[in-house]
Coordinates of N, CA and C and ligand atoms in Angstrom, one line a residue:
X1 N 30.1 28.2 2.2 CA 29.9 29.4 1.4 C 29.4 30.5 2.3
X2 N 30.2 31.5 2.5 CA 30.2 32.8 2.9 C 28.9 33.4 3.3
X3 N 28.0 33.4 2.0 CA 26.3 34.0 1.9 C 25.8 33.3 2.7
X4 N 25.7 32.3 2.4 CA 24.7 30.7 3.3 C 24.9 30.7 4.8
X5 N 25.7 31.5 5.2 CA 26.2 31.4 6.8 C 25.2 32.1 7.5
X6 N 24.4 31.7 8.5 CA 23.5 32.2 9.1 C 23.7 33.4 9.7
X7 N 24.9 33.7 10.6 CA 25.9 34.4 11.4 C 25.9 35.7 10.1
X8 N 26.3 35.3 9.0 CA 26.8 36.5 8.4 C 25.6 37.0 7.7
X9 N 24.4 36.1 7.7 CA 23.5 36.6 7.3 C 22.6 37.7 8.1
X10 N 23.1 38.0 9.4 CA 22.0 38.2 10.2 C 22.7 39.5 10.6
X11 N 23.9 39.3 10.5 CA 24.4 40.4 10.7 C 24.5 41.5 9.7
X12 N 24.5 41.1 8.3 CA 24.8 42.1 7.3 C 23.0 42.5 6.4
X13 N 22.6 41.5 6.8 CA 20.5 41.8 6.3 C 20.1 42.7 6.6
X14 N 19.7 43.8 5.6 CA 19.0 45.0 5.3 C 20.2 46.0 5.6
X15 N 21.4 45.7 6.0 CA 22.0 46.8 6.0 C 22.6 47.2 4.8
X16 N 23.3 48.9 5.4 CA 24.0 49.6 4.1 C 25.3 48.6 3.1
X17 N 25.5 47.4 4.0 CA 26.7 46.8 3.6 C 26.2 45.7 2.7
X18 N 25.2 45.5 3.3 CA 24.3 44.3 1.9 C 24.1 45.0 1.0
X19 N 23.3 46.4 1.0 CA 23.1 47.3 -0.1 C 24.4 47.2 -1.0
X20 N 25.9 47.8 0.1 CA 26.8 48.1 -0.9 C 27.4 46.8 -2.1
X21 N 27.1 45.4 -0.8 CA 27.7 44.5 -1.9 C 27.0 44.2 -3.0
X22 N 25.6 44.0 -2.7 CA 24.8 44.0 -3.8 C 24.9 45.2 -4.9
X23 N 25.5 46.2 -4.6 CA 25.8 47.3 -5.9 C 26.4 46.8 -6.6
X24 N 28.2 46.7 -6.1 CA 29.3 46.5 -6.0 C 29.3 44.9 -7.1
X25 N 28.9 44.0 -7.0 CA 28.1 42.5 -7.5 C 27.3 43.1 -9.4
X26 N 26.7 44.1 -8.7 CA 25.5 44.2 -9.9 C 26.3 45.4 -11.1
X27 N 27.7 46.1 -10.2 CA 28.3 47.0 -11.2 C 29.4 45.8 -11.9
X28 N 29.8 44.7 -11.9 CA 30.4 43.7 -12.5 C 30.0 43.2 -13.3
X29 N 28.2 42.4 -13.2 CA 27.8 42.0 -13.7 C 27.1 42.8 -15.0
X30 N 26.8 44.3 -15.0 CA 26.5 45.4 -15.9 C 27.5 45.3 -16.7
X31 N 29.0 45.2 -16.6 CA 29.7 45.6 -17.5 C 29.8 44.0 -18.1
X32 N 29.9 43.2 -17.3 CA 29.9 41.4 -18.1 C 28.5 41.7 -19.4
X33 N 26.9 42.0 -18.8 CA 26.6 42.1 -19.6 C 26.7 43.2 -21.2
X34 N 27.4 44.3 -20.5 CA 27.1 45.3 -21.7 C 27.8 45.2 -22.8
X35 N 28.9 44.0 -22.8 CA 29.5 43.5 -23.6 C 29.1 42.5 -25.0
X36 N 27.4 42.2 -24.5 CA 26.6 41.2 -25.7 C 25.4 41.5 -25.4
X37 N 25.0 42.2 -24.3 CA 23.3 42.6 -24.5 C 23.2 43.7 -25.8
X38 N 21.9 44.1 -25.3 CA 21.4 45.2 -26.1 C 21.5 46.5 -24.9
X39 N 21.5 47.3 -25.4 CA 21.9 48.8 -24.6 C 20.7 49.4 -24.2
X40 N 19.8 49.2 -24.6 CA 18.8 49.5 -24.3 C 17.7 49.0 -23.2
X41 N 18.1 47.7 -23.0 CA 17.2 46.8 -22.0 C 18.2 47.4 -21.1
X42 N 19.7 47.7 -21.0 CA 20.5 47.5 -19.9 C 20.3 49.0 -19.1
X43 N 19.7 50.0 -20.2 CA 19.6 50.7 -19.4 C 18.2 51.1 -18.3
X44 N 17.3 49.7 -18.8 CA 16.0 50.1 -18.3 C 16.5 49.6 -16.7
X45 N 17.3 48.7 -16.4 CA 17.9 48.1 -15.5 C 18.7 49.1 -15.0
X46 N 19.6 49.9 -15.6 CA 20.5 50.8 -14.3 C 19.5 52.3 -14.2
X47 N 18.6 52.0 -14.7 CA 17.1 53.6 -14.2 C 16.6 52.8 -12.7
X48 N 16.4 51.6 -12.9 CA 15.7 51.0 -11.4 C 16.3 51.0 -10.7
X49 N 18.2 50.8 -10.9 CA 18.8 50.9 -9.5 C 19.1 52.0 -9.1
X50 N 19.4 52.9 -10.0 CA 19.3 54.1 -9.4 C 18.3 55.1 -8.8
X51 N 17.5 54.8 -9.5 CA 16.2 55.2 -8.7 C 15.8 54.8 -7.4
X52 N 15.7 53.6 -7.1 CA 15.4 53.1 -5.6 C 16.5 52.1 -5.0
X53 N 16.6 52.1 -4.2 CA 17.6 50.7 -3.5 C 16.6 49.8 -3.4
X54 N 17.6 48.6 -4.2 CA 17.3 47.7 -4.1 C 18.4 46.2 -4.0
X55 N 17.2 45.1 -3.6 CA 17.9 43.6 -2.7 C 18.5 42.4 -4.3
X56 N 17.8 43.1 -5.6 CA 18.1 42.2 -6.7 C 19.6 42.4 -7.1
X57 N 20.0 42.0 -8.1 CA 21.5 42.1 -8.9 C 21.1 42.6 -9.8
X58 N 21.8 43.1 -10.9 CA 21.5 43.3 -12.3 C 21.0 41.9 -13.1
X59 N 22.1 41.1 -13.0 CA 21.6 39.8 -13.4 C 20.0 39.4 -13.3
X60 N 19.6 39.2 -12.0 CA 18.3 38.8 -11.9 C 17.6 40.0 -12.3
X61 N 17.7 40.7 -11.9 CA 16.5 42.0 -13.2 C 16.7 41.9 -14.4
X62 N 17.7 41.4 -15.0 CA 17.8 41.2 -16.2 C 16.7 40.1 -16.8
X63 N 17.1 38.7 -16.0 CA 16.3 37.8 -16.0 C 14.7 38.0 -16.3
X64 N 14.5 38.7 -14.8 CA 13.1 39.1 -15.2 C 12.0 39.9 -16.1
X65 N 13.0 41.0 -16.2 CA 12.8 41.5 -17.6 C 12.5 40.3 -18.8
X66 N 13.5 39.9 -19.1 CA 12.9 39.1 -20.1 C 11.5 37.8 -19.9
X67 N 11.6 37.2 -18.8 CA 10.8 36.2 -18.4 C 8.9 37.0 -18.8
X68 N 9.1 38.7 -17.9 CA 7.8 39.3 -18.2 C 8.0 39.9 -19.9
X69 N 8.5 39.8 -20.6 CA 8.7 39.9 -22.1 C 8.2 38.5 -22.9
X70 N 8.7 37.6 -22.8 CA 8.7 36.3 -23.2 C 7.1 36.1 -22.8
X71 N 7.1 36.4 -21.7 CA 5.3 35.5 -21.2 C 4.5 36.3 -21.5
X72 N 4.3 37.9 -21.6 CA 3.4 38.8 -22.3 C 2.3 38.2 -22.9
X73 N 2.8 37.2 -23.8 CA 1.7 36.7 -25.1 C 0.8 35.4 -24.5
X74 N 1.0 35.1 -23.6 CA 0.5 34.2 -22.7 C -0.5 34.6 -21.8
X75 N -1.8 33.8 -21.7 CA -3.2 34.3 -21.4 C -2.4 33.9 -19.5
X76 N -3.5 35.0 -19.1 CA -3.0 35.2 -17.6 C -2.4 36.2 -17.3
X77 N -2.5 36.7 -15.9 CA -1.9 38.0 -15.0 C -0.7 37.7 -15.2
X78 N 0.0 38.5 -14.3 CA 1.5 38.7 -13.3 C 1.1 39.1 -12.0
X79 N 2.1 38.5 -11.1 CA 2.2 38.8 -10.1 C 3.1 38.8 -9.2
X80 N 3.4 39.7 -8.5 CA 4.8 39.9 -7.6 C 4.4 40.2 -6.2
X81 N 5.0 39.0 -5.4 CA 4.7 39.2 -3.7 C 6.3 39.7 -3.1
X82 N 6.1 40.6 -2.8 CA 7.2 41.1 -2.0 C 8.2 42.4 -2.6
X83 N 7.5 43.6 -2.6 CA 8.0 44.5 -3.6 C 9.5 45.6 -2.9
X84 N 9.1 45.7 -1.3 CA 10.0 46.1 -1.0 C 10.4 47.9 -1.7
X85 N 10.5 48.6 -2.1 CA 11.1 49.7 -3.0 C 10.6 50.0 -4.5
X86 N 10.0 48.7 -4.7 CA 9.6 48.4 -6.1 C 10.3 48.1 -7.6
X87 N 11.5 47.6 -7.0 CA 13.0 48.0 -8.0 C 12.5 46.6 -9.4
X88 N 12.3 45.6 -8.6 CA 11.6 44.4 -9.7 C 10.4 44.8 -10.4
X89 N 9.4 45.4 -9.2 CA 8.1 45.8 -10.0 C 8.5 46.4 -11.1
X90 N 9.0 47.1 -10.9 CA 9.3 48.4 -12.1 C 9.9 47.7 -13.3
X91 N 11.0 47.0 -13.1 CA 10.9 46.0 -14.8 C 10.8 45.4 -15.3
X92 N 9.6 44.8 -14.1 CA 8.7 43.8 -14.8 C 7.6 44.5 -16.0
X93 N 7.6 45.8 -14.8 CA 6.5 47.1 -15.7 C 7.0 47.4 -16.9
X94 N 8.1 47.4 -17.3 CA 8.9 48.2 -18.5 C 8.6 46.4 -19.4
X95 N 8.2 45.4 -19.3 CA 8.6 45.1 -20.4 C 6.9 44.4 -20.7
X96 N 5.9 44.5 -19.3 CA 4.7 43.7 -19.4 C 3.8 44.3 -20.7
X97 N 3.8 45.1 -21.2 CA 2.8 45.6 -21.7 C 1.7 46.2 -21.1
X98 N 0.1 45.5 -21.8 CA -1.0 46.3 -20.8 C -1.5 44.8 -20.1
X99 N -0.1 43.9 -20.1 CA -0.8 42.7 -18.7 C -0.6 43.5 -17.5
X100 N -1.9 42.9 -16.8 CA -2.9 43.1 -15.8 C -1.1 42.8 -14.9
X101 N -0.9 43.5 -13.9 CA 0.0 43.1 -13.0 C -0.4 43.2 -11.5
X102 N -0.1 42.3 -10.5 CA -0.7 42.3 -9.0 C 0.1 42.6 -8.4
X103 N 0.5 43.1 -7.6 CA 1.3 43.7 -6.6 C 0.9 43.5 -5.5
X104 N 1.6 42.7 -4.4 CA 1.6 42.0 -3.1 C 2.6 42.5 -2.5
X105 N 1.7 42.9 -1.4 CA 3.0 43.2 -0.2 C 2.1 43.9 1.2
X106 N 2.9 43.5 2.2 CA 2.2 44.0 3.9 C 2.4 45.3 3.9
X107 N 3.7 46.1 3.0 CA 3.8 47.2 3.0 C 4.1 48.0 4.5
X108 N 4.4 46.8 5.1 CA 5.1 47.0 6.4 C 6.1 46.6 6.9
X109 N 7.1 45.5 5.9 CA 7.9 44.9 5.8 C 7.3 43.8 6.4
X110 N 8.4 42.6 6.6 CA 8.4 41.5 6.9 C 7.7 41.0 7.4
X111 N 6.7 40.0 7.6 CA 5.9 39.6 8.7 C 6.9 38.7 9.8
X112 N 6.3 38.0 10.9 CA 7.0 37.2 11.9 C 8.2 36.0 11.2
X113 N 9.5 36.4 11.5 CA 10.1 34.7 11.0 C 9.8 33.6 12.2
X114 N 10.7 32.6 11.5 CA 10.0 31.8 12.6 C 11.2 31.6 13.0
X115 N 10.9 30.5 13.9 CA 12.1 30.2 15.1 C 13.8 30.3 14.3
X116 N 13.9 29.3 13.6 CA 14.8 28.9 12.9 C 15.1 30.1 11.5
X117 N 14.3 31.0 11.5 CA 14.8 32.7 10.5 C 15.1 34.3 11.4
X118 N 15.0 33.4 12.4 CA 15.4 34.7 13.6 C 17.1 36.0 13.4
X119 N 17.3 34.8 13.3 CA 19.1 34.6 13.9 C 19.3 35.9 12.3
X120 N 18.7 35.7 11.4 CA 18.9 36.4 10.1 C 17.7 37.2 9.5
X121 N 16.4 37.7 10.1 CA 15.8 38.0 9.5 C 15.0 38.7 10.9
X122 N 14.3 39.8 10.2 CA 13.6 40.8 11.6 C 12.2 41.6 10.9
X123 N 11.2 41.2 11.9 CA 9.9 41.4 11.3 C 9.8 43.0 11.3
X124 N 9.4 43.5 10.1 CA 9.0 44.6 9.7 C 10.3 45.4 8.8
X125 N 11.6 44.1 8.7 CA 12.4 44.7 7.9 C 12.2 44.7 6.5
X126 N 12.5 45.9 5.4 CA 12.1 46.5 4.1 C 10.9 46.6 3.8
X127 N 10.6 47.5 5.1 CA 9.2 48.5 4.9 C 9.5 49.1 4.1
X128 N 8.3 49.6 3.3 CA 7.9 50.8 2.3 C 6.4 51.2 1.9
X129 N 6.1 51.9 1.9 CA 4.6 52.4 2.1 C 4.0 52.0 0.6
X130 N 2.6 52.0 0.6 CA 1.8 51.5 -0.5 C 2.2 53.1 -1.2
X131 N 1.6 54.1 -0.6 CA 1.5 55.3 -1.4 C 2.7 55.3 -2.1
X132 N 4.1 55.1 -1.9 CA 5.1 55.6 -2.2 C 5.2 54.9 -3.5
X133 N 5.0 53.3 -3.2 CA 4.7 52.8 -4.6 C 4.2 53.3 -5.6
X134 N 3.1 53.1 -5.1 CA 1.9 53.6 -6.1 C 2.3 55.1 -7.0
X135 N 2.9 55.9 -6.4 CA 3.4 57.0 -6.7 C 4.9 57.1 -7.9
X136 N 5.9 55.5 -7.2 CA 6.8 55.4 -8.0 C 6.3 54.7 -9.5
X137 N 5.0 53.6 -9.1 CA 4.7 53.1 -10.8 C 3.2 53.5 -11.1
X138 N 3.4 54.9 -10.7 CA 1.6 55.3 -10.9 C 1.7 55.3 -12.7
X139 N 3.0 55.4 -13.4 CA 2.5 55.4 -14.7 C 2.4 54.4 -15.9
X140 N 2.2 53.0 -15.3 CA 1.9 52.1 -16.2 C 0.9 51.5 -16.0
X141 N 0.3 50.9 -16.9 CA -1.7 50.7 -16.8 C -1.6 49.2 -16.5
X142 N -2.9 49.2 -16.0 CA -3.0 48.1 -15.3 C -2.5 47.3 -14.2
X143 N -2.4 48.2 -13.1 CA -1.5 47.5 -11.7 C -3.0 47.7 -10.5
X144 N -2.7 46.8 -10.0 CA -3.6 46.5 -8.8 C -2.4 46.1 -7.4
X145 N -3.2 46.8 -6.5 CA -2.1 47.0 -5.1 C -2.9 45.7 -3.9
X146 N -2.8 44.9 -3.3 CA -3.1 44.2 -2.5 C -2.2 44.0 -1.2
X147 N -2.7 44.4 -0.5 CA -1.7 44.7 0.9 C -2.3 43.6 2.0
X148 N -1.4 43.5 2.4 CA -1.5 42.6 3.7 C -0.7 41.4 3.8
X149 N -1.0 40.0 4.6 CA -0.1 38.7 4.2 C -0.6 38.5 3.0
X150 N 0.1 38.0 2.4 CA 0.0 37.1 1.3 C 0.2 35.7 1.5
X151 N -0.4 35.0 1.0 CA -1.7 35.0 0.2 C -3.3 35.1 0.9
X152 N -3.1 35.3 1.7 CA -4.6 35.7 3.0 C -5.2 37.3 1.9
X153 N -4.0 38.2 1.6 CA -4.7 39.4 1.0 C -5.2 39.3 0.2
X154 N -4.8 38.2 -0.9 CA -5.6 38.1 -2.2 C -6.4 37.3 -2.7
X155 N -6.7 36.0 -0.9 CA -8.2 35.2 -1.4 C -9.2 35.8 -1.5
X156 N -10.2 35.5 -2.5 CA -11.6 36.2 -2.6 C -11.4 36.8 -3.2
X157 N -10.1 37.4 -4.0 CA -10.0 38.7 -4.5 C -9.6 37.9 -6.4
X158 N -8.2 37.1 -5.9 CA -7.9 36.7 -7.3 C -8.4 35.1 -7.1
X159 N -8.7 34.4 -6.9 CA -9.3 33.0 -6.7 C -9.4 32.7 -8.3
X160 N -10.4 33.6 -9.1 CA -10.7 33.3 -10.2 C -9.4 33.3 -11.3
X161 N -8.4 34.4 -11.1 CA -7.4 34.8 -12.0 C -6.7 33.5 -11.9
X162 N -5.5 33.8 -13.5 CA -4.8 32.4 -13.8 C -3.9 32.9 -14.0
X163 N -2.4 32.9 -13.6 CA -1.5 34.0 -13.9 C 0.0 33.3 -14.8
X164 N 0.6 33.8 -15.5 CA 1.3 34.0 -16.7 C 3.0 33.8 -16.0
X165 N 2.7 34.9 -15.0 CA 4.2 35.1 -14.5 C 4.0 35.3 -13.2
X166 N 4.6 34.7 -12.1 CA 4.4 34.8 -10.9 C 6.2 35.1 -10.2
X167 N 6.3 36.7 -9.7 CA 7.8 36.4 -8.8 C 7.5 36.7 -7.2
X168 N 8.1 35.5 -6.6 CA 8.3 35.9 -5.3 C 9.5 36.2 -4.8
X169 N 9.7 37.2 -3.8 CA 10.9 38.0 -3.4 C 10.1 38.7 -1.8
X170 N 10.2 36.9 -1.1 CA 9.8 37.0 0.6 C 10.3 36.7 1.6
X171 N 11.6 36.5 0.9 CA 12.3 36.5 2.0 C 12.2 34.7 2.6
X172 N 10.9 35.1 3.5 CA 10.4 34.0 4.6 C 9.9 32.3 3.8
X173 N 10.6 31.2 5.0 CA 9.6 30.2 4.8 C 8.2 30.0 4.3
X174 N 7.5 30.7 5.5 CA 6.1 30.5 5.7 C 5.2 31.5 4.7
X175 N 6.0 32.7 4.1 CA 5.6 33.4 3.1 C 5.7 32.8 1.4
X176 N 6.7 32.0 1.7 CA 7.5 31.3 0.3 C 6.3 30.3 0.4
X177 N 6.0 29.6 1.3 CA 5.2 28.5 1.3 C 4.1 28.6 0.8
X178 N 3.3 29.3 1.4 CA 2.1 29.5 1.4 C 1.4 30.1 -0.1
X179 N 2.4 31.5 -0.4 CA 2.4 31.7 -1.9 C 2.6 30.8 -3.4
X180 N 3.7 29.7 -2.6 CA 3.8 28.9 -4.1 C 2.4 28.2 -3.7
X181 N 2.0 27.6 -2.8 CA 0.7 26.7 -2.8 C -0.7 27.5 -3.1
X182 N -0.4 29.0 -3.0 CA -1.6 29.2 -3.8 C -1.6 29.6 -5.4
X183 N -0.5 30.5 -5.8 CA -0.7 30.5 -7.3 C -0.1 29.6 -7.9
X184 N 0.8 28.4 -7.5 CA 0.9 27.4 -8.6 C -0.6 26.8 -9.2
X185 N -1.4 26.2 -8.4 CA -2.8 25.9 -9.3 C -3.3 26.6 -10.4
X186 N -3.1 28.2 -9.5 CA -3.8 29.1 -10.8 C -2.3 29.4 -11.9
X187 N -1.5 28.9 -11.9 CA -0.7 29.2 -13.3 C -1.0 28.8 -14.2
X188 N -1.0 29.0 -16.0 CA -1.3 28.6 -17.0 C -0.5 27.6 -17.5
X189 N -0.6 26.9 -18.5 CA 0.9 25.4 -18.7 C 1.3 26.7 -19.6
X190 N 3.0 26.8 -19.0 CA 4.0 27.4 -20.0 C 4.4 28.7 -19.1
X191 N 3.2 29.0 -18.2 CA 3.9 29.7 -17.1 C 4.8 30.1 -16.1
X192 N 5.5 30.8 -15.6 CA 6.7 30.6 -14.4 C 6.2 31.1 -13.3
X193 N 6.4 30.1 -12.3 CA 6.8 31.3 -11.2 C 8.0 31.4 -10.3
X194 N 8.7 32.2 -10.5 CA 10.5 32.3 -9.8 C 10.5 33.3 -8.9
X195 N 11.4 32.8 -7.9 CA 11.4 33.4 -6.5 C 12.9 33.6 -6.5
X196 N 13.5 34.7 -5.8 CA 14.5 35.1 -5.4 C 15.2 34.6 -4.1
X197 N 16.3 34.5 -4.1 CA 16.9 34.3 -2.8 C 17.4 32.5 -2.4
X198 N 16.5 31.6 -3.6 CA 16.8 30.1 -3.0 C 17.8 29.7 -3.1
X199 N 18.9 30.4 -3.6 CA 20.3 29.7 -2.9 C 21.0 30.1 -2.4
X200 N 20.6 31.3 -1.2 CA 21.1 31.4 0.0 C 19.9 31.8 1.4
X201 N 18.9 31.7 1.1 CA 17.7 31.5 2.1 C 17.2 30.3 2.3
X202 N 17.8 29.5 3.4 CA 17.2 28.0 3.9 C 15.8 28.2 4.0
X203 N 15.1 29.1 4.1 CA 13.7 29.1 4.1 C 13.0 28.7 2.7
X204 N 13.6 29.5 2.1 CA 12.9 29.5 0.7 C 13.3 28.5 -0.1
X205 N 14.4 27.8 0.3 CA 14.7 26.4 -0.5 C 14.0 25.4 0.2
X206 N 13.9 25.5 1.6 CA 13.1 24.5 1.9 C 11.5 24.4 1.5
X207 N 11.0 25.5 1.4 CA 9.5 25.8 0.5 C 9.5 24.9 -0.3
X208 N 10.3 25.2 -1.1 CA 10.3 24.3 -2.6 C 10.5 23.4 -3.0
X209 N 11.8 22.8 -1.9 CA 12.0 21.2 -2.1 C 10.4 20.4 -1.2
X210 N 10.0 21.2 -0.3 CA 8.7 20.3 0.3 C 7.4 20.8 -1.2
X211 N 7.3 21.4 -1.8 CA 6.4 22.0 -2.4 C 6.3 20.6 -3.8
X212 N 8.1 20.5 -4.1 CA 8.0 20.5 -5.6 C 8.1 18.6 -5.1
X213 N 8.3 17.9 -3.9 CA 7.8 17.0 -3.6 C 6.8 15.9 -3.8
X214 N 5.8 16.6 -4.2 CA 4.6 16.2 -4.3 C 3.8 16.9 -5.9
X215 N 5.0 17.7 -6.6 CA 4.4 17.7 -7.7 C 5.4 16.9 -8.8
X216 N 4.7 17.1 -10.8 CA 5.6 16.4 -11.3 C 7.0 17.5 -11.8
X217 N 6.6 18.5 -11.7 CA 7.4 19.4 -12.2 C 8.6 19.7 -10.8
X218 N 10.0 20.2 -11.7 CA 11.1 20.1 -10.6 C 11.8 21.8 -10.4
X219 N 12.1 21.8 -9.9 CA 12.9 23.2 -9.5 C 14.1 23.6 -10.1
X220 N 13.6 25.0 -11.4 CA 15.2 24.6 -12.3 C 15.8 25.9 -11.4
X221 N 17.4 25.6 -11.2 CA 18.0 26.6 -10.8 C 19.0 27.5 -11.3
X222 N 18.8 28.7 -11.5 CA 19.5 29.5 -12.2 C 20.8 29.8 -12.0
X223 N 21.8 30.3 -12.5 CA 23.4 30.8 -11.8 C 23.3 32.0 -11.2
X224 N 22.1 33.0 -10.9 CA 21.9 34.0 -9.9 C 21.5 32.9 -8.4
X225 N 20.8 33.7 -7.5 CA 20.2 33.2 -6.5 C 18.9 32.6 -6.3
X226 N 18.3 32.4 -7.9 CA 17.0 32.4 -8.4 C 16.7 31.3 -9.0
X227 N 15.4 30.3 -8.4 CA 15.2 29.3 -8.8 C 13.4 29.7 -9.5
X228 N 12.9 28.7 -10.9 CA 12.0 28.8 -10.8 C 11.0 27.4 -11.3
X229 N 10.0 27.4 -11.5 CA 9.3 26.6 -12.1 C 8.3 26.5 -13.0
X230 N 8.7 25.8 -13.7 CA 7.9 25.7 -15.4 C 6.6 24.9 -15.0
X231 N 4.9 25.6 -15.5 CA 4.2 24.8 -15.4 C 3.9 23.8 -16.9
X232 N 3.3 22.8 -16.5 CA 3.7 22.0 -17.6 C 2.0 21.8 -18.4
X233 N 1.7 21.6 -17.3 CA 0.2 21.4 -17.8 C -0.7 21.8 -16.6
X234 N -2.6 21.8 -16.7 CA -3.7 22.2 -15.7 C -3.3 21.3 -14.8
Ligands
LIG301 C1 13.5 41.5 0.1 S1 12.1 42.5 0.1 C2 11.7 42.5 -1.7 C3 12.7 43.1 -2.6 C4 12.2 43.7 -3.9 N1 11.7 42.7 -4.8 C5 13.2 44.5 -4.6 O1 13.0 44.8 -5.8 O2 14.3 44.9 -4.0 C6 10.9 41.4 0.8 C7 9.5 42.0 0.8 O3 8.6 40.9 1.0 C8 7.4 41.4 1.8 N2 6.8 40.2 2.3 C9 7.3 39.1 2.9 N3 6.4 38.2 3.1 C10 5.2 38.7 2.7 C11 3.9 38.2 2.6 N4 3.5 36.9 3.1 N5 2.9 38.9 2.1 C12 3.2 40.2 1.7 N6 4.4 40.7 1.6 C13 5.4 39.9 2.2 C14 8.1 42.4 2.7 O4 7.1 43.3 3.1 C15 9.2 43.0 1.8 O5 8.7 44.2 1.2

């Protein structure tokens, strides 16, 4: 499979041509949906991509859209590591209500890959500044900004919090890792947390198959590039 190829991943990552295909992908899948959605959710989805460039599909914004709809009524935050442009943030924002939402990110792009994420991935790629954010979703209530690595940024900070909805979108192994091992404990039973990219980032699938190893819950995977997990119980 074409995506999965390291070679072609390293060469086309963060450029205008990933941008293009991922448009190109997300203008197919707009019109597959506009044919049995509602018109109205579809448009909160083509305001994000037009607005900012972004690494999602329509599909998976779609997704999450509803996932932060559906979980709303569910005691616990939200939380998103890896905002990049903010294209997810934003509608996850349009459908959370006044849940509390966390926002994670180095805000410098990428941190270090490791040996074996080289060949396809480059540290400090999909920078975007905190201010800029903050500026693009300064108008929905309740957002908290936490910069740095994650999850190092937000011990001591959220320790106590239990969260509802958790997306990661990091690209990295060691960022995928680390993040599911800290907010899976704090998830609520009935909560998700879904990460982007696990079926075509060997990093991020390997996260999960070592992660979900050792728990009882399994890795359901979606027909986008997006796997996630259902908690079941404390
Ligand atoms: C692919 S981009 C996110 C795309 C974004 N969700 C969108 O809507 O297009 C990956 C982001 O993950 C961030 N990132 C990766 N590992 C991180 C970590 N451990 N802590 C904080 N941010 C991280 C990078 O800074 C970058 O902004």
């Amino acid at each position: 499979m074409i995506l999965k190829n390291k070679r072609f991943q390293g060469w086309i990552g963060g450029s205008f041509l990933e941008w293009l295909g991922i448009d190109f992908v997300s203008r197919m899948e707009m019109l597959a949906l506009s044919f049995h959605k509602d018109w109205d959710k579809l448009k909160v989805l083509r305001r994000a991509r037009r607005e900012r460039r972004s690494l999602v599909t329509n599909q998976e914004m779609f997704i999450l859209h509803s996932l932060a709809l559906g979980l709303r009524g569910l005691d616990g935050d939200f939380a998103e590591v890896g905002l990049y442009q903010g294209s997810t943030a934003k509608v996850i924002c349009e459908a959370k209500g006044e849940k509390a939402f966390h926002l994670c990110d180095t805000f410098e792009g990428l941190p270090e890959p490791n040996e074996s994420e080289k060949a396809i991935e480059k540290k400090g790629r999909f920078a975007c500044s905190l201010e800029s954010i903050q500026k693009y979703l300064g108008r929905y209530p309740n957002l908290s900004y936490h910069k740095g690595f994650c999850p190092q940024s937000v011990r001591g900070v959220l320790d106590d919090h239990r969260f509802a909805l958790v997306h990661l979108d990091v690209d990295l192994y060691e960022s995928t890792k680390q993040c599911i091992e800290y907010f899976w404990p704090r998830l609520v039973p009935g909560g998700v947390l879904i990460s982007h990219d696990y079926s075509i980032l060997h990093g991020v699938k390997q996260a999960f198959s070592e992660f979900t190893a050792g728990i009882q819950e399994q890795v359901i995977e979606l027909p986008t590039t997006q796997c996630m997990l259902i908690k079941h119980s404390v």
